[in-house]
Coordinates of N, CA and C in Angstrom, one line a residue:
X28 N 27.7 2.4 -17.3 CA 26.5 3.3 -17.0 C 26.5 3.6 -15.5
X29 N 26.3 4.7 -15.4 CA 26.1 5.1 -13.8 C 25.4 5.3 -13.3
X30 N 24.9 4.7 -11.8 CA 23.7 5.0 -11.4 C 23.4 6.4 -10.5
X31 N 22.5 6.7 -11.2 CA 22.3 7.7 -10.5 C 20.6 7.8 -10.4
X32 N 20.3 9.2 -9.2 CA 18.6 8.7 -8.7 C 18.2 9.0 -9.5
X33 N 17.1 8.7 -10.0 CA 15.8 9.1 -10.8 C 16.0 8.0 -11.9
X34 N 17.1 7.5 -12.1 CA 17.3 6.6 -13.8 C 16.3 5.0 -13.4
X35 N 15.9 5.0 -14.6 CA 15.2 3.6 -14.6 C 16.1 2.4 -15.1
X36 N 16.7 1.4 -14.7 CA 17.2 0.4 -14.9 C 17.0 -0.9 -15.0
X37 N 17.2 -2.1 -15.7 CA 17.0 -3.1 -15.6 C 18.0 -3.9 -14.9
X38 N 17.7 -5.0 -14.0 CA 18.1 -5.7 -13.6 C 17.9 -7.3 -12.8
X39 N 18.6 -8.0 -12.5 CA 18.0 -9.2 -12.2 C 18.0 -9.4 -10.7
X40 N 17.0 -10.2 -10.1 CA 17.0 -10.2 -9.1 C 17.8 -11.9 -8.2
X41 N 19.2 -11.1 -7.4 CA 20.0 -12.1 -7.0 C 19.4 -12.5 -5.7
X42 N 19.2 -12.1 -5.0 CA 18.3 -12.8 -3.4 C 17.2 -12.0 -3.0
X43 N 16.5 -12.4 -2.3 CA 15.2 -12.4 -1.8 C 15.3 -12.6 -0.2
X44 N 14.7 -11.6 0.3 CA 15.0 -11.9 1.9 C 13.5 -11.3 2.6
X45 N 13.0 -11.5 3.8 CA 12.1 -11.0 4.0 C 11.4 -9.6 4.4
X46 N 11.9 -8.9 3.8 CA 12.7 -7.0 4.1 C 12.7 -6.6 2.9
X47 N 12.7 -7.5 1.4 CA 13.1 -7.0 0.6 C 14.0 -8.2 -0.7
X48 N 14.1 -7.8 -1.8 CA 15.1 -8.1 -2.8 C 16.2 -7.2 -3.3
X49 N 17.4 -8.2 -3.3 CA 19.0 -8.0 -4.0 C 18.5 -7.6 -5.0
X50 N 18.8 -7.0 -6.7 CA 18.6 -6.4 -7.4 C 20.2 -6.1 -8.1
X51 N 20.8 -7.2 -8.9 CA 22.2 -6.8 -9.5 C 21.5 -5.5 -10.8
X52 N 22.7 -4.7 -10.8 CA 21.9 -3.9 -12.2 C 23.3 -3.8 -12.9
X53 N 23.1 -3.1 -14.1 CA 24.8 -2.9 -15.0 C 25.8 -3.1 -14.1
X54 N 27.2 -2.7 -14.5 CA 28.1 -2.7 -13.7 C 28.3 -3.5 -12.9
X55 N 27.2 -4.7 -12.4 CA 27.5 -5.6 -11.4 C 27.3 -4.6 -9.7
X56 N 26.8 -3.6 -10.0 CA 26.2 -2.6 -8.6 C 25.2 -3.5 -8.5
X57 N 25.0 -4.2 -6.6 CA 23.5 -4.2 -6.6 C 23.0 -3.4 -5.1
X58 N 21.7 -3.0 -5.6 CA 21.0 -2.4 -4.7 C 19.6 -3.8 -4.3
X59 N 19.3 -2.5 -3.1 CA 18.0 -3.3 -2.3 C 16.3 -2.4 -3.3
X60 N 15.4 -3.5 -3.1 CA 14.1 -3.3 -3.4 C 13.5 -3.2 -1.8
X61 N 13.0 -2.2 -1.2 CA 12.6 -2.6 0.4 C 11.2 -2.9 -0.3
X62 N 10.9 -4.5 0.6 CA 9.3 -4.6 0.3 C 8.5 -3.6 0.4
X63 N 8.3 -2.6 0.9 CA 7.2 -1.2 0.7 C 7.5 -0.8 -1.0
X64 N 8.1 -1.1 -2.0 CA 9.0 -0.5 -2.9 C 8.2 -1.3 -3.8
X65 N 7.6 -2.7 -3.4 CA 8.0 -3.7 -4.9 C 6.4 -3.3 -5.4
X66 N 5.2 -3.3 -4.6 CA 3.9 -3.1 -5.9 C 3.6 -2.1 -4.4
X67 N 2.1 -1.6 -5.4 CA 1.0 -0.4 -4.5 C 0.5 -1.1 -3.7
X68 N 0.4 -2.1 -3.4 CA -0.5 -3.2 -2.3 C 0.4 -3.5 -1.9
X69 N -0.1 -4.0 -0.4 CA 0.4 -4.2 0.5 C 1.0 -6.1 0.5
X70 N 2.7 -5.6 0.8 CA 3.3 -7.3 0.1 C 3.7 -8.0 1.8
X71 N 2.9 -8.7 1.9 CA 3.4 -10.0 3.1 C 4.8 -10.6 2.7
X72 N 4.7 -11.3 1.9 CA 5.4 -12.0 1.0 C 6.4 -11.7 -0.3
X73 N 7.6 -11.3 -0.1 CA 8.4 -10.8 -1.4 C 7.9 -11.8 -2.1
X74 N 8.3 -13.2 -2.1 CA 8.2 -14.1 -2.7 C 6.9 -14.6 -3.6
X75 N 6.0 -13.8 -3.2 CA 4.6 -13.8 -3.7 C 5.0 -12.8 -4.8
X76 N 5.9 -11.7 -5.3 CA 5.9 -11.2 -6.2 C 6.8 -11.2 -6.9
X77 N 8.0 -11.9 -6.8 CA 9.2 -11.9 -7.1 C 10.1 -13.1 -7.0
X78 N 11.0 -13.5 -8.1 CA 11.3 -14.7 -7.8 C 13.1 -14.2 -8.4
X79 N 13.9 -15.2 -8.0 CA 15.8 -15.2 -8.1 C 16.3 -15.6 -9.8
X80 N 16.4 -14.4 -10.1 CA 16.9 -14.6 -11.4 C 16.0 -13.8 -12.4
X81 N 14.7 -13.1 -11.8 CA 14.0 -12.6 -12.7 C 14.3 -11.1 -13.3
X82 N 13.9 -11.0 -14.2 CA 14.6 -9.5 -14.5 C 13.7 -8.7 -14.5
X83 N 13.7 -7.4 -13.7 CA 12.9 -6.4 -13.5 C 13.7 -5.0 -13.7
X84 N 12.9 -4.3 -13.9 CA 13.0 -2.6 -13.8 C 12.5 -2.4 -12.8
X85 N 13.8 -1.3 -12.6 CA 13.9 -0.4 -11.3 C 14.2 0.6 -11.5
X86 N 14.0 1.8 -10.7 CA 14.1 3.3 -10.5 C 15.0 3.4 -9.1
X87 N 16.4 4.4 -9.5 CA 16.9 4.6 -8.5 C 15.9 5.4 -7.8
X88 N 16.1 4.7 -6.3 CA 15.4 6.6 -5.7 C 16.6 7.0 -4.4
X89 N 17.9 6.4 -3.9 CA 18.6 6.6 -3.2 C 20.4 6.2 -3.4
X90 N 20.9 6.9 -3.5 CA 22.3 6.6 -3.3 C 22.8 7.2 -2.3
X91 N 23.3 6.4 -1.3 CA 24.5 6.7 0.1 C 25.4 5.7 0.3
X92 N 26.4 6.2 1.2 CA 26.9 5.2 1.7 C 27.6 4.1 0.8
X93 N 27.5 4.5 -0.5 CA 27.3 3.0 -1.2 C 26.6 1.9 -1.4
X94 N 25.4 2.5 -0.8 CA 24.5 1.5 -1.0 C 23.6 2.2 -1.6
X95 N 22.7 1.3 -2.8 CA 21.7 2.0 -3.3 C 20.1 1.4 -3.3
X96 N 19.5 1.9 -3.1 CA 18.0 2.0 -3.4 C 17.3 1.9 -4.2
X97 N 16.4 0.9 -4.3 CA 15.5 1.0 -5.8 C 14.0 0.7 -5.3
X98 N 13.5 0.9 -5.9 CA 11.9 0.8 -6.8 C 11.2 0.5 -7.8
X99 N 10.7 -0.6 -7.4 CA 9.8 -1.4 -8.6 C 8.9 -0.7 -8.6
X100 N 7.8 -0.3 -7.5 CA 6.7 1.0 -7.9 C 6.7 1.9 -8.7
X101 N 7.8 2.4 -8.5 CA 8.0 3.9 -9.0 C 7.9 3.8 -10.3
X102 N 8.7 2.8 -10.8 CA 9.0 2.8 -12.2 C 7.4 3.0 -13.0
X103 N 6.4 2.4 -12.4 CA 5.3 2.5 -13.3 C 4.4 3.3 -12.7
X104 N 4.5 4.3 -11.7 CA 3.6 5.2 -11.1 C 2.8 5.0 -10.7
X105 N 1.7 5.9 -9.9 CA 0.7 5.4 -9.4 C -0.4 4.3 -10.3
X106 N -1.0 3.9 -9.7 CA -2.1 3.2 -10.6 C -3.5 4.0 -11.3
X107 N -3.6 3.8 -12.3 CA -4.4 4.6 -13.2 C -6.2 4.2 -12.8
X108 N -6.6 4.7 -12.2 CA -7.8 4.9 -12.0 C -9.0 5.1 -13.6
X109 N -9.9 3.9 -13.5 CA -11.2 4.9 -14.7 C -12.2 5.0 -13.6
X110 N -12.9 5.8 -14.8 CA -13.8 6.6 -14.8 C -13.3 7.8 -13.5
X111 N -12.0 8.3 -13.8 CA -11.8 9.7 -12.7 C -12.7 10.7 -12.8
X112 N -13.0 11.6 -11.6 CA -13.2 12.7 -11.6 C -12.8 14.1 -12.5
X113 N -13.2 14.3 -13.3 CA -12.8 15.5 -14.0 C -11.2 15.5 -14.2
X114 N -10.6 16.9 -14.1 CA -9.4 17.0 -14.8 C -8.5 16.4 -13.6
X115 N -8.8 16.3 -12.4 CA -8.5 15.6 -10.8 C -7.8 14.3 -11.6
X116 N -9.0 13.2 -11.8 CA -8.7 12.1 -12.0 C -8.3 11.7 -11.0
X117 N -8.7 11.4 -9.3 CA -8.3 11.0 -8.6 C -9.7 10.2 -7.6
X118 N -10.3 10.5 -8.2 CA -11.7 9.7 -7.1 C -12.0 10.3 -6.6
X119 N -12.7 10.1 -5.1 CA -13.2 11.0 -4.5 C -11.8 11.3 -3.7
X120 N -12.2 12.9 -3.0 CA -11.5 13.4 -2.3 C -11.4 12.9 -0.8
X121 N -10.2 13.5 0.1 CA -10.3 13.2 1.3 C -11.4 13.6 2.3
X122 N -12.3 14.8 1.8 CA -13.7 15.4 2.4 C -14.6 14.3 2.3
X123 N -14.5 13.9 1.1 CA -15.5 12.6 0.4 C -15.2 11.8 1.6
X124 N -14.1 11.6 1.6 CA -14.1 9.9 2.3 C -14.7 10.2 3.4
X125 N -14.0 11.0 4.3 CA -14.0 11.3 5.2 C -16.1 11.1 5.6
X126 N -16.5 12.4 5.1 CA -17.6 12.8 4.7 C -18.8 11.0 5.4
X127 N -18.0 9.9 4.0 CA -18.9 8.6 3.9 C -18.0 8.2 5.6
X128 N -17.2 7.9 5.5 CA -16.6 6.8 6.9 C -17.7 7.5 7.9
X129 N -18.1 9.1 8.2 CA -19.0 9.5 9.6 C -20.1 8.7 9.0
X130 N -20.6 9.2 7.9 CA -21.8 8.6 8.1 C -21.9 6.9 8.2
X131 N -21.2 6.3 7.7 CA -21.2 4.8 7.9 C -21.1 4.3 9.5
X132 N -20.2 5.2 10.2 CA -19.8 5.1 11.2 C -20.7 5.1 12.6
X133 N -21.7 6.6 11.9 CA -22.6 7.0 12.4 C -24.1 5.6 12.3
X134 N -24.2 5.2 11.4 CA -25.0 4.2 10.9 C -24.7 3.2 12.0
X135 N -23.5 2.5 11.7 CA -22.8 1.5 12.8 C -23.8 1.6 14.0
X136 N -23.2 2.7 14.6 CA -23.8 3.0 16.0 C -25.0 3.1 16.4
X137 N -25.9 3.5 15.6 CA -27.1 3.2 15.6 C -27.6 1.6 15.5
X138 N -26.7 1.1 14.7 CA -27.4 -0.6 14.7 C -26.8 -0.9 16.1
X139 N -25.6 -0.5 16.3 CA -25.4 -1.4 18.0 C -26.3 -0.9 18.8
X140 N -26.4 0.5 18.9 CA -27.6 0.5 20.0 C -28.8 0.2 20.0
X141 N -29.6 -0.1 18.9 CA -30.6 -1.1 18.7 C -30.6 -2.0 19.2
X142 N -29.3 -2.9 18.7 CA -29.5 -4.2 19.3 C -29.4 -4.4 20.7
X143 N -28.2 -3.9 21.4 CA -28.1 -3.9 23.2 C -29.4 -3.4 23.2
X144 N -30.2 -2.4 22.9 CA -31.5 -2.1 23.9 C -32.8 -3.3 23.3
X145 N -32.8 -4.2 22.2 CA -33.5 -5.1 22.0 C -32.9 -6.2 23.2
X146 N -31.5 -6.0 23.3 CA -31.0 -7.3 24.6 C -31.3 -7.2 25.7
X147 N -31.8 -5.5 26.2 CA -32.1 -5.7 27.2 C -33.6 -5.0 27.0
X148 N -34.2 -5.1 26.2 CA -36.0 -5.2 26.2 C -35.8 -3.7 26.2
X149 N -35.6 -3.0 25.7 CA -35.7 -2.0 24.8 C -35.6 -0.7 25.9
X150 N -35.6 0.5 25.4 CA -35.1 1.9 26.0 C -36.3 1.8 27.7
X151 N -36.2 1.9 28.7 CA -37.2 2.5 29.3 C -38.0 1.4 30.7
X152 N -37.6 0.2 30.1 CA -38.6 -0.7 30.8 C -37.5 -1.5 31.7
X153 N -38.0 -2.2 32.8 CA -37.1 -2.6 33.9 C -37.7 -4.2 34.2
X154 N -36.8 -4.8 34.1 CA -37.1 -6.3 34.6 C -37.0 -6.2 36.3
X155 N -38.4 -7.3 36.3 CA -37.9 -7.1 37.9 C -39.6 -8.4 38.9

């Protein structure tokens, strides 16, 4: 079987390093999993997700060089969101976010300046 990009494959995982997992697949070809590659969240720890000898599916997504590329992400796509937005199905938009972070942001800033002008006895008045 040949590897080529886009194919999904099964294979076992021969070392673990902290950059990533070895990944033998058919043929005795192995490719790298780069930790950005192995789940949607963010991985500290290969070893927190993956262990030597386990068998996983993978998604080519690079051949060079002779060396190949894989993805445990990919293979199962983004993560499925409920209750989506209409035909979107994506949550709120980047306006949305955007939109809440000013106003949260804006909020913030009002509570700090509250408090510094309660620290120093409020808008106006002078110790002395």
């Amino acid at each position: 079987m040949a590897v080529e990009v886009g194919s999904v494959l099964e294979g076992k995982v021969t070392g673990i390093t902290h950059f990533g997992a070895f990944v033998e697949l058919p043929d005795g070809v192995t490719g790298l999993v780069h930790i950005s590659e192995i789940a949607d969240t963010y991985v500290r720890d290969v070893r927190d997700y993956l262990t030597e000898n386990q068998v996983v599916k993978v998604k080519v997504i690079n051949v060079s060089d002779g060396r190949v590329g894989l993805s445990i992400r990919q293979v199962y796509g983004p993560p499925q969101r409920s209750g989506g937005r209409g035909a979107r199905g994506r949550g709120s938009s980047f306006e949305e976010k955007l939109q809440r972070f000013m106003k949260e942001s804006e909020q913030r800033q009002q509570d700090l300046r509250r408090s510094m002008d309660s620290k120093r006895g409020g808008r106006g008045t002078r110790r002395g």
